[in-house]
XYZ file of C-alpha atoms in Angstrom:
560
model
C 220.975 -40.080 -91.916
C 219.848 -36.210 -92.030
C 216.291 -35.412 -91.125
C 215.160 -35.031 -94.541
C 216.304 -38.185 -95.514
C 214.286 -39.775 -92.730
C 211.279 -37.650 -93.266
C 211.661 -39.623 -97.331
C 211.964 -42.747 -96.067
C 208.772 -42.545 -94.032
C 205.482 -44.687 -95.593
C 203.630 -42.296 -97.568
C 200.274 -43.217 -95.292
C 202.937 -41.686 -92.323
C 202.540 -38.417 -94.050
C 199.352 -38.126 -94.859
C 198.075 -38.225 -91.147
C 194.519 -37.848 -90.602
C 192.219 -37.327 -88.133
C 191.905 -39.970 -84.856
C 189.486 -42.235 -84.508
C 187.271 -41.855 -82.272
C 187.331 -37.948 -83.002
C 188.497 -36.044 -80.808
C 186.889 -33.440 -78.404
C 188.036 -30.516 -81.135
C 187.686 -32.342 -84.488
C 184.268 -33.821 -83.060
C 183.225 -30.059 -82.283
C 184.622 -28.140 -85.022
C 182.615 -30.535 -87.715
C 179.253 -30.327 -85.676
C 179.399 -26.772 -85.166
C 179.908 -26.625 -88.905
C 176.816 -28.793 -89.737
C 174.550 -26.689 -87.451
C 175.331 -23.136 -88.536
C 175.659 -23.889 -91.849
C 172.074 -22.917 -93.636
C 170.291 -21.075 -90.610
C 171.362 -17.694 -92.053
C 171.041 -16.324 -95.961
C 167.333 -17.431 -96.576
C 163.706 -15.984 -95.925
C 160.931 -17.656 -93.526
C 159.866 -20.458 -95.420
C 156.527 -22.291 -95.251
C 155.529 -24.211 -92.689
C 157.025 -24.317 -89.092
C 159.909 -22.297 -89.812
C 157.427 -18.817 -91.135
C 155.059 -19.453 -88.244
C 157.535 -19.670 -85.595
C 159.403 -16.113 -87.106
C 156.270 -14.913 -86.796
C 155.400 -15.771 -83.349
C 159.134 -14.464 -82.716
C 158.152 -10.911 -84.819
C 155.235 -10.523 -82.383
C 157.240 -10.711 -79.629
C 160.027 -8.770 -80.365
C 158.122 -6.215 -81.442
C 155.613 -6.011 -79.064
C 157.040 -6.647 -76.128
C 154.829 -10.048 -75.457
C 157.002 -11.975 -73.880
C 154.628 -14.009 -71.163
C 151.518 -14.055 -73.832
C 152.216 -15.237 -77.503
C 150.508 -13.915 -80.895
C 150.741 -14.438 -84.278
C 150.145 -11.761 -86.571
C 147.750 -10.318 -83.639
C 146.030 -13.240 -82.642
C 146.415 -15.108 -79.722
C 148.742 -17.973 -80.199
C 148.673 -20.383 -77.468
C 151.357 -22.322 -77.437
C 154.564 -23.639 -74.462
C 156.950 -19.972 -74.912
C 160.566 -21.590 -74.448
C 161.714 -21.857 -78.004
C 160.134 -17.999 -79.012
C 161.816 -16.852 -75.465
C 165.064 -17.968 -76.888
C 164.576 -16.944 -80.369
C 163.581 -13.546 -79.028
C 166.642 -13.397 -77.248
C 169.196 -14.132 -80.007
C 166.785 -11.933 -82.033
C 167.713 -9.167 -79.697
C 171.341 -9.953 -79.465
C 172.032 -10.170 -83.231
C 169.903 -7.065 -84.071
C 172.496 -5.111 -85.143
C 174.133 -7.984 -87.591
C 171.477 -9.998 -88.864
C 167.768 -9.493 -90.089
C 165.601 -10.679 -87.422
C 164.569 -13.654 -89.075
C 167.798 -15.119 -88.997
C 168.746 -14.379 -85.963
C 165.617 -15.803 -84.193
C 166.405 -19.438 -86.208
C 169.938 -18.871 -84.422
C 167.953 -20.176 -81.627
C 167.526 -23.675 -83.191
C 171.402 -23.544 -83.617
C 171.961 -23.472 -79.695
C 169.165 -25.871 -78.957
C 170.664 -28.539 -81.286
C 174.104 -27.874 -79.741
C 172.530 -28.690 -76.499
C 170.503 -31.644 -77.843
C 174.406 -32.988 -79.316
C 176.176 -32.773 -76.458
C 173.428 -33.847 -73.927
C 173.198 -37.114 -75.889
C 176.885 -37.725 -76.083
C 176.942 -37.101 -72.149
C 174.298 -39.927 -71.925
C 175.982 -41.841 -73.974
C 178.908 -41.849 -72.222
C 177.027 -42.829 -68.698
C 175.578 -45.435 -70.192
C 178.218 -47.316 -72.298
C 181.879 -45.755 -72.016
C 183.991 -42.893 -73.047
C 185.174 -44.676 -76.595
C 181.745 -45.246 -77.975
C 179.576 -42.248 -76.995
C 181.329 -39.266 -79.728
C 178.781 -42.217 -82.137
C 176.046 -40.714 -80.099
C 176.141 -36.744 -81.986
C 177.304 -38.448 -84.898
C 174.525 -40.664 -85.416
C 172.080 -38.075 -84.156
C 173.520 -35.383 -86.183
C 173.357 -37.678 -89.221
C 170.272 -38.734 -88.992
C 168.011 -37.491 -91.883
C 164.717 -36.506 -90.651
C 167.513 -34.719 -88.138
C 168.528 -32.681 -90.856
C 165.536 -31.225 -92.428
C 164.502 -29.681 -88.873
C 167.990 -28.624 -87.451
C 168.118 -25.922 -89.891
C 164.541 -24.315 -89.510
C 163.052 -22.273 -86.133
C 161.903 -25.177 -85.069
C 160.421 -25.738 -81.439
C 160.466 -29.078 -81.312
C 164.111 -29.068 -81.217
C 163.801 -27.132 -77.731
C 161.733 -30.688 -76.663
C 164.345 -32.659 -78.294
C 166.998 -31.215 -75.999
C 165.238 -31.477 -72.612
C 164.383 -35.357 -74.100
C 168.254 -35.808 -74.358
C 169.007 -33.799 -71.149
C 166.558 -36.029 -69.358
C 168.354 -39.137 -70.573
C 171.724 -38.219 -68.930
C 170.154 -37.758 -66.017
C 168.309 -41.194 -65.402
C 171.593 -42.471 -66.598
C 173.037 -40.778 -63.258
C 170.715 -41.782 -60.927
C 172.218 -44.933 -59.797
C 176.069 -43.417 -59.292
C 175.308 -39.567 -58.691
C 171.531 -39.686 -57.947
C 171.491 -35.958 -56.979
C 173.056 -34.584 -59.941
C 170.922 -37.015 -61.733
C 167.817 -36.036 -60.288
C 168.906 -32.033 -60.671
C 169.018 -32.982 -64.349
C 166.062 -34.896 -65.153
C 163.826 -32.133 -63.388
C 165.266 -29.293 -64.506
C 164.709 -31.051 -68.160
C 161.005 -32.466 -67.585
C 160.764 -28.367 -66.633
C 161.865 -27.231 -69.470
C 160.149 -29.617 -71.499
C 157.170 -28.803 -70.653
C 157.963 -24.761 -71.412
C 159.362 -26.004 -74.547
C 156.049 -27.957 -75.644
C 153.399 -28.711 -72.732
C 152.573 -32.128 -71.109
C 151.711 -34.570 -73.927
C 155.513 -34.695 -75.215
C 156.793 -35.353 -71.663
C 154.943 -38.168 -70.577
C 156.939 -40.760 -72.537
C 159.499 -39.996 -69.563
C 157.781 -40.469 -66.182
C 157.793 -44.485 -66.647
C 161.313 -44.537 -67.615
C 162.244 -42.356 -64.768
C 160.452 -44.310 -62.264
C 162.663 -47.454 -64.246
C 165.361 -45.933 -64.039
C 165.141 -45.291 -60.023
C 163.668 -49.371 -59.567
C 167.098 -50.636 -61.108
C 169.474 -48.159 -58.760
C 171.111 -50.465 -56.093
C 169.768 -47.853 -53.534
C 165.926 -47.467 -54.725
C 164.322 -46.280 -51.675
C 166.863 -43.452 -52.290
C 166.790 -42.615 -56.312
C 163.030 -42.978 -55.471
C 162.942 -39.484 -53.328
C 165.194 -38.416 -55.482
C 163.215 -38.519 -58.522
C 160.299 -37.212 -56.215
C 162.463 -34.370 -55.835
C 163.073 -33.927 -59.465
C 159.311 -33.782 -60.068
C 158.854 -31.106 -57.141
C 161.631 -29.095 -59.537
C 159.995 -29.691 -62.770
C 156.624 -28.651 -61.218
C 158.420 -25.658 -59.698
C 159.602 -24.361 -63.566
C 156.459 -25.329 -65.176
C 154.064 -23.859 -62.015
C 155.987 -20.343 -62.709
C 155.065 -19.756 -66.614
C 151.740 -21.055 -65.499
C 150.946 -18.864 -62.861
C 151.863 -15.733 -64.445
C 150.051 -16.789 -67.624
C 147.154 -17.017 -64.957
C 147.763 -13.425 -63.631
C 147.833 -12.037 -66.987
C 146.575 -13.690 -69.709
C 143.852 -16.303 -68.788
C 142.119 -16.762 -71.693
C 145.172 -17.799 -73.294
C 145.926 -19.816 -70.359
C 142.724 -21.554 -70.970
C 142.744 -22.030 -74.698
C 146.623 -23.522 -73.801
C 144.795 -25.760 -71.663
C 142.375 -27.053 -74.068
C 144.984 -27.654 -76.382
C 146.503 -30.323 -74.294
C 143.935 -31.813 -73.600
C 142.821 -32.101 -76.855
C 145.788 -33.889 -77.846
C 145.767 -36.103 -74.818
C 142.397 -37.386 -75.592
C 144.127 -38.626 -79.033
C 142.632 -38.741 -82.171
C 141.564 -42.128 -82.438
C 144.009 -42.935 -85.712
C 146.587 -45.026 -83.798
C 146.759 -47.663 -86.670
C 146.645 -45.249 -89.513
C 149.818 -43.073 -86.986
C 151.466 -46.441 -86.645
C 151.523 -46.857 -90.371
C 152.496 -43.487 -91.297
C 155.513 -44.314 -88.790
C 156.424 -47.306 -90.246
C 157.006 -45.672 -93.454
C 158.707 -43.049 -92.268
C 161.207 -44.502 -89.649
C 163.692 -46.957 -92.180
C 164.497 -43.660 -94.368
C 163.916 -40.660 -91.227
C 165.894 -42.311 -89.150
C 168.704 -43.749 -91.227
C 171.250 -44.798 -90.080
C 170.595 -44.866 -86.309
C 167.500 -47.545 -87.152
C 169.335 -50.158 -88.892
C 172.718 -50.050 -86.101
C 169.824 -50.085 -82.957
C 168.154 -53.651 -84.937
C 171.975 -54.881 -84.687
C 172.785 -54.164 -81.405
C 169.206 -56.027 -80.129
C 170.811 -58.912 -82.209
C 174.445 -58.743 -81.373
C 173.568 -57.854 -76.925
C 170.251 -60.139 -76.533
C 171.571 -61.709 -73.781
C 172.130 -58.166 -72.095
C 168.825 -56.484 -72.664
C 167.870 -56.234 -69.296
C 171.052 -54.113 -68.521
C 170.247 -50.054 -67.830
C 172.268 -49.527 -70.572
C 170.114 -50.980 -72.933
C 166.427 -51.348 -71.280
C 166.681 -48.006 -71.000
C 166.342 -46.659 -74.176
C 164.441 -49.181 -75.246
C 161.583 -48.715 -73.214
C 161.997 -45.028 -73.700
C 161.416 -45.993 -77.186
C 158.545 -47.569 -77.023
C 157.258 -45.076 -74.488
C 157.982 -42.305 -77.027
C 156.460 -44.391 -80.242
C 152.911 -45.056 -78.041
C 152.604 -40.885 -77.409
C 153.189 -40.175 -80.832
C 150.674 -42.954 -82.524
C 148.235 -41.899 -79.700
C 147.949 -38.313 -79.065
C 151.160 -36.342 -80.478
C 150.533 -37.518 -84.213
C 152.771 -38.146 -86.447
C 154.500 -35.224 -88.057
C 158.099 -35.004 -88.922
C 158.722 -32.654 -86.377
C 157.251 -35.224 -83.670
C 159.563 -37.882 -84.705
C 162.072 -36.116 -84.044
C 161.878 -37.417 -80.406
C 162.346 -40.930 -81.346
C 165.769 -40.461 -82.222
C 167.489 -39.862 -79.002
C 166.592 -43.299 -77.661
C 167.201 -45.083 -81.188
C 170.838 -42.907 -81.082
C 171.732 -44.332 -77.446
C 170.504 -48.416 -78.480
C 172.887 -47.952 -81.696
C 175.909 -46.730 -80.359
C 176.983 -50.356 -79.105
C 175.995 -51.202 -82.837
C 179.147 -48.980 -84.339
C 181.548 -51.186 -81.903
C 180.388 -54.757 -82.639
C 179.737 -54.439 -86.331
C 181.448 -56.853 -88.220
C 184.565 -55.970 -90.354
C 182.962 -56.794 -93.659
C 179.355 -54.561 -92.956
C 181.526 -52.030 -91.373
C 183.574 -51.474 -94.837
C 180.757 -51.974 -96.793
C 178.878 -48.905 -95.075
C 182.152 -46.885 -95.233
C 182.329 -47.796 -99.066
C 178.295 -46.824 -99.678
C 179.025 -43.818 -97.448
C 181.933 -42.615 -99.605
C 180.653 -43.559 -102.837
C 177.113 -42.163 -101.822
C 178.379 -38.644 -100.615
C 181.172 -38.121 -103.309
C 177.956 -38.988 -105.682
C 176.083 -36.500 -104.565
C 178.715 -33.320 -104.476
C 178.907 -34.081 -108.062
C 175.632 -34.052 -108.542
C 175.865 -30.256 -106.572
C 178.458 -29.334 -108.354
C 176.468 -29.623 -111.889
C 173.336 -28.171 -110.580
C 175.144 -25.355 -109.435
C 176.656 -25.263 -112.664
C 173.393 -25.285 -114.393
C 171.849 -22.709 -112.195
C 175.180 -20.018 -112.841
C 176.006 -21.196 -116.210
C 173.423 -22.564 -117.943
C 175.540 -26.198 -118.406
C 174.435 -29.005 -118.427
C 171.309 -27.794 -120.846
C 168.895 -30.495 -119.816
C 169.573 -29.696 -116.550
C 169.189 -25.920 -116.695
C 166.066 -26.149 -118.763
C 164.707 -28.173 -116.090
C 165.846 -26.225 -113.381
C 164.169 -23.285 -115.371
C 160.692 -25.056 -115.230
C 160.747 -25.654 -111.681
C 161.371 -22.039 -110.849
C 160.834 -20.030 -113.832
C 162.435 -16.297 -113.676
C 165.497 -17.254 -111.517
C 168.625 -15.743 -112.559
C 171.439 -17.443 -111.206
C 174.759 -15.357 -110.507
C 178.275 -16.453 -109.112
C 179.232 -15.550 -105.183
C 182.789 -15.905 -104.916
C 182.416 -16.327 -101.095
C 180.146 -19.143 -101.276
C 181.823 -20.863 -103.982
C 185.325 -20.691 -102.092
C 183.868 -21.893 -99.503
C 182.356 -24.928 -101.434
C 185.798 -25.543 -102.945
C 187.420 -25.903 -99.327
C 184.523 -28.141 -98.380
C 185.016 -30.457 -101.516
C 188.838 -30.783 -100.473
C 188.502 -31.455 -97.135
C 186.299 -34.239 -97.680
C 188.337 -35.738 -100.446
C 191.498 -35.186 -97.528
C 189.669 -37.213 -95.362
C 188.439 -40.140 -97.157
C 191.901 -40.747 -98.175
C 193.596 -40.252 -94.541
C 191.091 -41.374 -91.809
C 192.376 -44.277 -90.302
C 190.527 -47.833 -90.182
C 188.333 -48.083 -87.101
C 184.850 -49.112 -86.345
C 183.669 -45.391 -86.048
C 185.048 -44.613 -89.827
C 182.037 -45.185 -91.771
C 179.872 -43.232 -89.011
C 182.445 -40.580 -89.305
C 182.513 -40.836 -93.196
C 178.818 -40.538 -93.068
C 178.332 -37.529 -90.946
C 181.421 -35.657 -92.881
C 179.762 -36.266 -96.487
C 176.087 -34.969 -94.727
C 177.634 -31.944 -93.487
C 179.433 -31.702 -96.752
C 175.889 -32.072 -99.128
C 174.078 -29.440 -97.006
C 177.338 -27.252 -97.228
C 177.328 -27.390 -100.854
C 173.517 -26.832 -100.512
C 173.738 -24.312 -98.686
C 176.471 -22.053 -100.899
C 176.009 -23.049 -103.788
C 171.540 -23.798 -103.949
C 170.008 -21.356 -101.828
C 169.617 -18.600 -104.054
C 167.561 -20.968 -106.184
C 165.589 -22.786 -103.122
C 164.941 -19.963 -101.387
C 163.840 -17.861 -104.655
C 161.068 -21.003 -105.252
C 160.189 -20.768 -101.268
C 160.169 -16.944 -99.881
C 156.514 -15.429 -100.029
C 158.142 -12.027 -100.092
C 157.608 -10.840 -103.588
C 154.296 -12.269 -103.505
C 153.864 -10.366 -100.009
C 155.260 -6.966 -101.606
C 152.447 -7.475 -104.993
C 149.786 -7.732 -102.592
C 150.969 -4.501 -100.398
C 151.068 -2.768 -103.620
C 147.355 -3.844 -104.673
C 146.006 -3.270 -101.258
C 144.627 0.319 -100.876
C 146.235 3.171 -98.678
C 142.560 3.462 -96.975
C 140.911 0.380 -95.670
C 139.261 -0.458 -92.746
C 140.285 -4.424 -92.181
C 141.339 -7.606 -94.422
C 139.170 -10.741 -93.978
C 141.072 -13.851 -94.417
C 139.560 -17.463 -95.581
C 141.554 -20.893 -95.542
C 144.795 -18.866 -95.095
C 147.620 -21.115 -93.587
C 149.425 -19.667 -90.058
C 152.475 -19.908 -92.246
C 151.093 -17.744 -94.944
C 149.513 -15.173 -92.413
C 152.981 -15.020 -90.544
C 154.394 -14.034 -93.540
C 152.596 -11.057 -95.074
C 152.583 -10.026 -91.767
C 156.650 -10.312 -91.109
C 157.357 -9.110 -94.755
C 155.040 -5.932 -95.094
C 152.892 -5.937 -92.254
C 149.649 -6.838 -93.478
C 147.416 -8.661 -91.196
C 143.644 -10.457 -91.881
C 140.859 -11.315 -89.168
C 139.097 -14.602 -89.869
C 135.895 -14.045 -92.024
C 133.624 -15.762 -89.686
C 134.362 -13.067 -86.570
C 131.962 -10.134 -86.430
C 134.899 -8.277 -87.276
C 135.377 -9.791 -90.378
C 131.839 -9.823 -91.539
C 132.367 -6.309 -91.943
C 135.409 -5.971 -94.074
C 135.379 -4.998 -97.787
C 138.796 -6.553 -98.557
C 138.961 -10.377 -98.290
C 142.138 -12.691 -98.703
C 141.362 -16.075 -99.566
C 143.772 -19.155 -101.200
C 141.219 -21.738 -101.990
C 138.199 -21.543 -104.614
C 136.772 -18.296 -105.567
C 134.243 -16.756 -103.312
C 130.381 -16.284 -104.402
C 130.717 -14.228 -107.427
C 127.276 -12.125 -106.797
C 129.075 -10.298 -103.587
C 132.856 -10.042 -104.235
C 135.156 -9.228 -107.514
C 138.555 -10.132 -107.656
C 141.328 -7.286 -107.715
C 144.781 -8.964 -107.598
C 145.883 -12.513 -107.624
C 149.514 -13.469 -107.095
C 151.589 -16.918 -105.817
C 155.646 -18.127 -106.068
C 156.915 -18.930 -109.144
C 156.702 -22.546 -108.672
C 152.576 -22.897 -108.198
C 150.625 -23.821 -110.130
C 147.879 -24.756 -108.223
C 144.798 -22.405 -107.673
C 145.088 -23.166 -103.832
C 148.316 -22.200 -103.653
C 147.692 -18.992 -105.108
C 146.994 -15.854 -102.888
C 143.545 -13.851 -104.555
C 142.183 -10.761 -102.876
C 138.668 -10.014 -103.884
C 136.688 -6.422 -103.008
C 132.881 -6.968 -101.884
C 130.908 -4.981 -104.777
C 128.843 -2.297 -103.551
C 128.452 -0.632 -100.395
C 127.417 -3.577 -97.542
C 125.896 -2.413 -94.191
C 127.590 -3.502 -91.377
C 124.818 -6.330 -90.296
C 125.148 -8.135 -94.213
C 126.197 -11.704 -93.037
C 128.658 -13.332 -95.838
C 126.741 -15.888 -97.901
C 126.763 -19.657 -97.124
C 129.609 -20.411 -99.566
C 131.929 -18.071 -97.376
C 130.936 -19.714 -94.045
C-alpha cells in the first residue's frame, strides 16, 4: 500500500489532531501570553484605578520621584512596587509606545508572574498532571479579567500572594528554598501594598511549618523568611524616612487606618457573597466539589492549606481591606489551588455538560461580537446600531484591516479547537479559558475604538485646556475624583489644589463636578463631560470668581 493510500485510510479524527490534554508547556504558554497582552495597549487611561495609577506612573517618570510618590503634584502615599515597575517598562518602551501603555505593560509581567507562581504551587501541592488547571482557572476567572488588563497594583499583591503559596508548599521537602520564597514574597508584598494585605499569610505560614515532619526546623526557617521580608520592607522604609517623612507618616496612617477596620464586616460579608458565585466563576463552584468529593482528606497540606488561606484572606477583606473588586482579587489564588483536584474527579456527565455550556456559551458570544462590530462599522443590524449610537453618540466607526484579520484568525482557531481537542477531564477548563481569551480578543480588535471613545477623558481634557486662560495664577478643584485629576493632568497638564488649602482660597479659577457653586461669588465659563453622561456630576464645570477677591476672602459655606 503507498503512503498516500495509508494516509486515506486513516480515521478522519487521525487527521485532524489537536492539541494534548493536559496542554503542554508551549500550547499552555502561547494561549496565556495571548490573553494577557491582548487589550493592555491601543486605549487611553480610563477611570478609576487604571487613570490614577498612569498618573502616579506620569509623576514619576517625569519627575524623577522614584522613592516619594505624587499624583498630579500631590503627595500620594501609597506601597511604590507596582509604579517602580510601571516606571520601568515606561522607560524601556519609550521609544515604541505612549507612556501610558507602556506603564500598564507592567500589569502584563505581574500577571505572568502571578500564572506561573500558581501553577508552581500547584504542582507542589497536588502533581504535575493537574496543576496547568491552576493558570487556567486563574486566568479564567472573571473578576480576573476585568483587572488583568488595567495598571492595576493589586495585581503586584496578587503575585507575591501566589509566590508565597509555592513556598509554604516547599517547606516540608526543600524548606530553604521554601523559606527563600515565602520571604522574599511577604517582602515584596508589602512594597507592592503595605501590611494589611499580608497578614492573611503569617497564620498559614506558621501552618504550614507545624505540619513539616521536621518543625523545629521549618520553624527557623520561616523565622528566617520573616528576617528577609523585614530586610526588603525595612529598606523602602528607611529611605522613605531619610527623605520623605511626611509621606512616610501619612503612609503610616493609612495602614493603620485600614487595620482598625471600618466596622461594616456584615454589610463587607454581604457585598462578598454577591460578588464571589459570578467574580469568581468557575474556580468557586470546582473548590465546593472538591470539599465534597476529598472530605475525608481535608486535613492533608494539600488541601488545609488553601483553605485556611481562604478564610484567612476572606476575614482581612470583610474587616479592614474592604471589599472592592480589586481586593478580591486575592481570594482567588487559594480558591484556584482547592479546585484544581475538582477538574480531575468531576464526573463524566458534569464534565461534558460544562464543556457543552462552555462551547455553546463562547461561540454565543463571538457572534454576538461579530454583529456589534458590524453595527459599529456598518451600520447593520439597525436596532443595534441605533442603540449603539445612543450609548455613545458621535462615534464614527471605521474598518482596521489589522484588527479584523486578526479577529478572523482568532474565530478559526477556536472553531479548530472545539472540533479537535481530545476528551479529557481538563477539556472544558481548556474550552473555557480558549473562548475567554477569544471574547476579549474580539473585544479588543474589533470594540475598542467604541469603548475607549465612551471612556477616554481626553477630548474633554483638551475643551477645558482650550477654555482655561494663557494667564492664571492656580485652579481650585472641588469633589474632583484622583482618576479625573490624573487625567487632565496626564492629557494636557493641567493641575488643581483642593479648595479648602490656603492656596486654593486664593484662586480665581475653580474646577468642580458636583452641584454648582454659590452663584453670588462664581460664574460659570465652560462646562464639558464624555459623550456618554448625562449626569450633572459627571460633568466637568469650571466657574471664574466674579470680581476682584483679596487674598484673605474665605470661600462661602456652600464651598467648604
Amino acid at each position: 500500500m503507498s503512503t498516500s493510500s495509508a494516509i486515506s485510510a486513516q480515521p478522519e479524527h487521525k487527521r485532524l489532531k489537536g492539541i494534548t490534554l493536559p496542554p503542554s508547556g508551549w500550547t499552555l504558554a502561547i494561549l496565556l501570553v495571548l490573553y494577557i497582552f491582548t487589550g493592555l495597549i491601543g486605549h487611553d487611561p480610563w477611570k478609576n484605578d487604571d487613570a490614577v495609577t498612569i498618573g502616579v506612573v506620569h509623576d514619576l517618570v517625569r519627575h524623577g520621584h522614584w522613592l516619594s510618590l505624587s499624583l498630579a503634584g500631590a503627595p500620594y502615599p501609597d506601597a511604590p512596587l507596582h509604579y517602580w515597575v510601571a516606571g520601568a517598562t515606561g522607560h524601556l518602551f519609550a521609544w515604541l509606545l505612549p507612556l501610558h501603555e507602556a506603564a500598564r505593560l507592567a500589569s502584563g509581567v505581574f500577571t505572568l508572574l502571578a500564572l506561573a507562581f500558581i501553577y508552581l504551587a500547584a504542582r507542589q501541592l497536588h502533581d504535575r498532571e493537574q496543576a496547568p488547571a491552576a493558570p487556567l482557572l486563574l486566568a479564567g476567572s472573571i473578576g480576573f479579567l476585568f483587572h488583568a488588563h488595567e495598571a492595576q497594583p493589586m495585581l503586584a499583591t496578587l503575585t507575591a500572594h501566589s509566590a508565597a503559596y509555592w513556598g509554604l508548599a516547599q517547606l516540608n521537602s526543600r524548606a530553604l528554598r521554601g523559606a527563600c520564597c515565602f520571604g522574599t514574597a511577604l517582602g515584596l508584598g508589602f512594597l507592592a501594598s503595605g501590611l494589611a494585605p499580608m497578614l492573611p499569610l503569617l497564620p498559614v505560614a506558621v501552618f504550614a511549618a507545624w505540619r513539616a515532619e521536621n518543625r523545629q526546623r521549618a520553624l527557623l526557617m520561616l523565622l528566617g523568611a520573616l528576617l528577609l521580608a523585614c530586610t526588603l520592607a525595612g529598606a523602602w522604609l528607611a529611605a522613605l524616612l531619610l527623605g520623605s517623612p511626611d509621606l512616610l507618616a501619612a503612609f503610616w496612617q493609612d495602614q493603620l487606618t485600614l487595620l482598625r477596620g471600618n466596622g461594616q464586616q456584615l454589610l463587607n460579608l454581604q457585598r462578598l457573597s454577591g460578588l464571589l458565585p459570578w467574580y469568581a466563576w468557575p474556580a468557586l463552584p470546582l473548590a465546593g466539589w472538591t470539599l465534597w468529593v476529598k472530605r475525608r482528606q481535608l486535613r492533608g497540606l494539600p488541601l488545609a492549606l488553601p483553605i485556611l488561606a481562604f478564610l484567612m484572606t476572606l476575614l482581612a477583606i470583610v474587616t479592614c481591606l474592604g471589599t472592592r473588586s480589586a481586593t478580591a482579587l486575592l481570594l482567588l489564588p487559594p480558591l484556584v489551588l482547592l479546585a484544581v483536584p475538582g477538574v480531575a474527579s468531576l464526573r463524566r456527565g458534569a464534565a461534558n455538560a460544562f464543556d457543552w455550556f462552555t462551547m455553546i456559551t463562547f461561540s454565543f458570544f463571538a457572534i454576538l461580537a461579530w454583529l456589534g462590530w458590524s453595527a459599529l462599522v456598518f451600520g447593520w443590524p439597525e436596532k443595534l446600531a441605533r442603540q449603539a449610537s445612543r450609548l455613545e453618540p458621535g462615534f464614527v466607526g471605521h474598518f482596521n484591516l489589522l484588527g479584523v484579520s486578526f479577529a478572523v484568525l482568532a474565530t478559526l482557531i477556536w472553531c479548530w479547537l472545539i472540533v479537535t481537542s481530545p476528551r479529557s477531564p481538563m477539556r472544558g477548563i481548556m474550552h473555557w479559558m480558549a473562548g475567554l481569551t477569544l471574547f476579549w480578543l474580539l473585544i479588543a480588535t474589533l470594540w475598542m475604538p467604541w469603548i475607549d471613545y465612551g471612556k477616554t477623558y481626553r477630548p474633554v481634557s483638551a475643551s477645558l485646556a482650550k477654555a482655561l486662560p494663557e494667564k492664571r495664577s492656580c485652579i481650585a478643584g472641588l469633589n474632583l475624583a484622583d482618576s479625573l485629576v490624573a487625567s487632565i493632568d496626564y492629557f494636557d497638564g493641567i493641575r488643581t489644589v483642593a479648595l479648602s488649602s490656603p492656596a486654593g482660597k486664593k484662586c480665581e479659577l475653580l474646577l468642580t463636578t458636583h452641584g454648582a457653586p454659590n452663584p453670588r461669588g462664581w460664574k460659570k465659563v465652560w462646562e464639558g463631560g464624555r459623550p456618554g453622561d448625562r449626569r450633572d456630576n459627571e460633568k466637568l464645570q469650571l466657574y471664574r470668581r466674579e470680581g476682584k477677591t483679596p487674598a484673605n476672602r474665605q470661600p462661602s459655606a456652600e464651598l467648604q
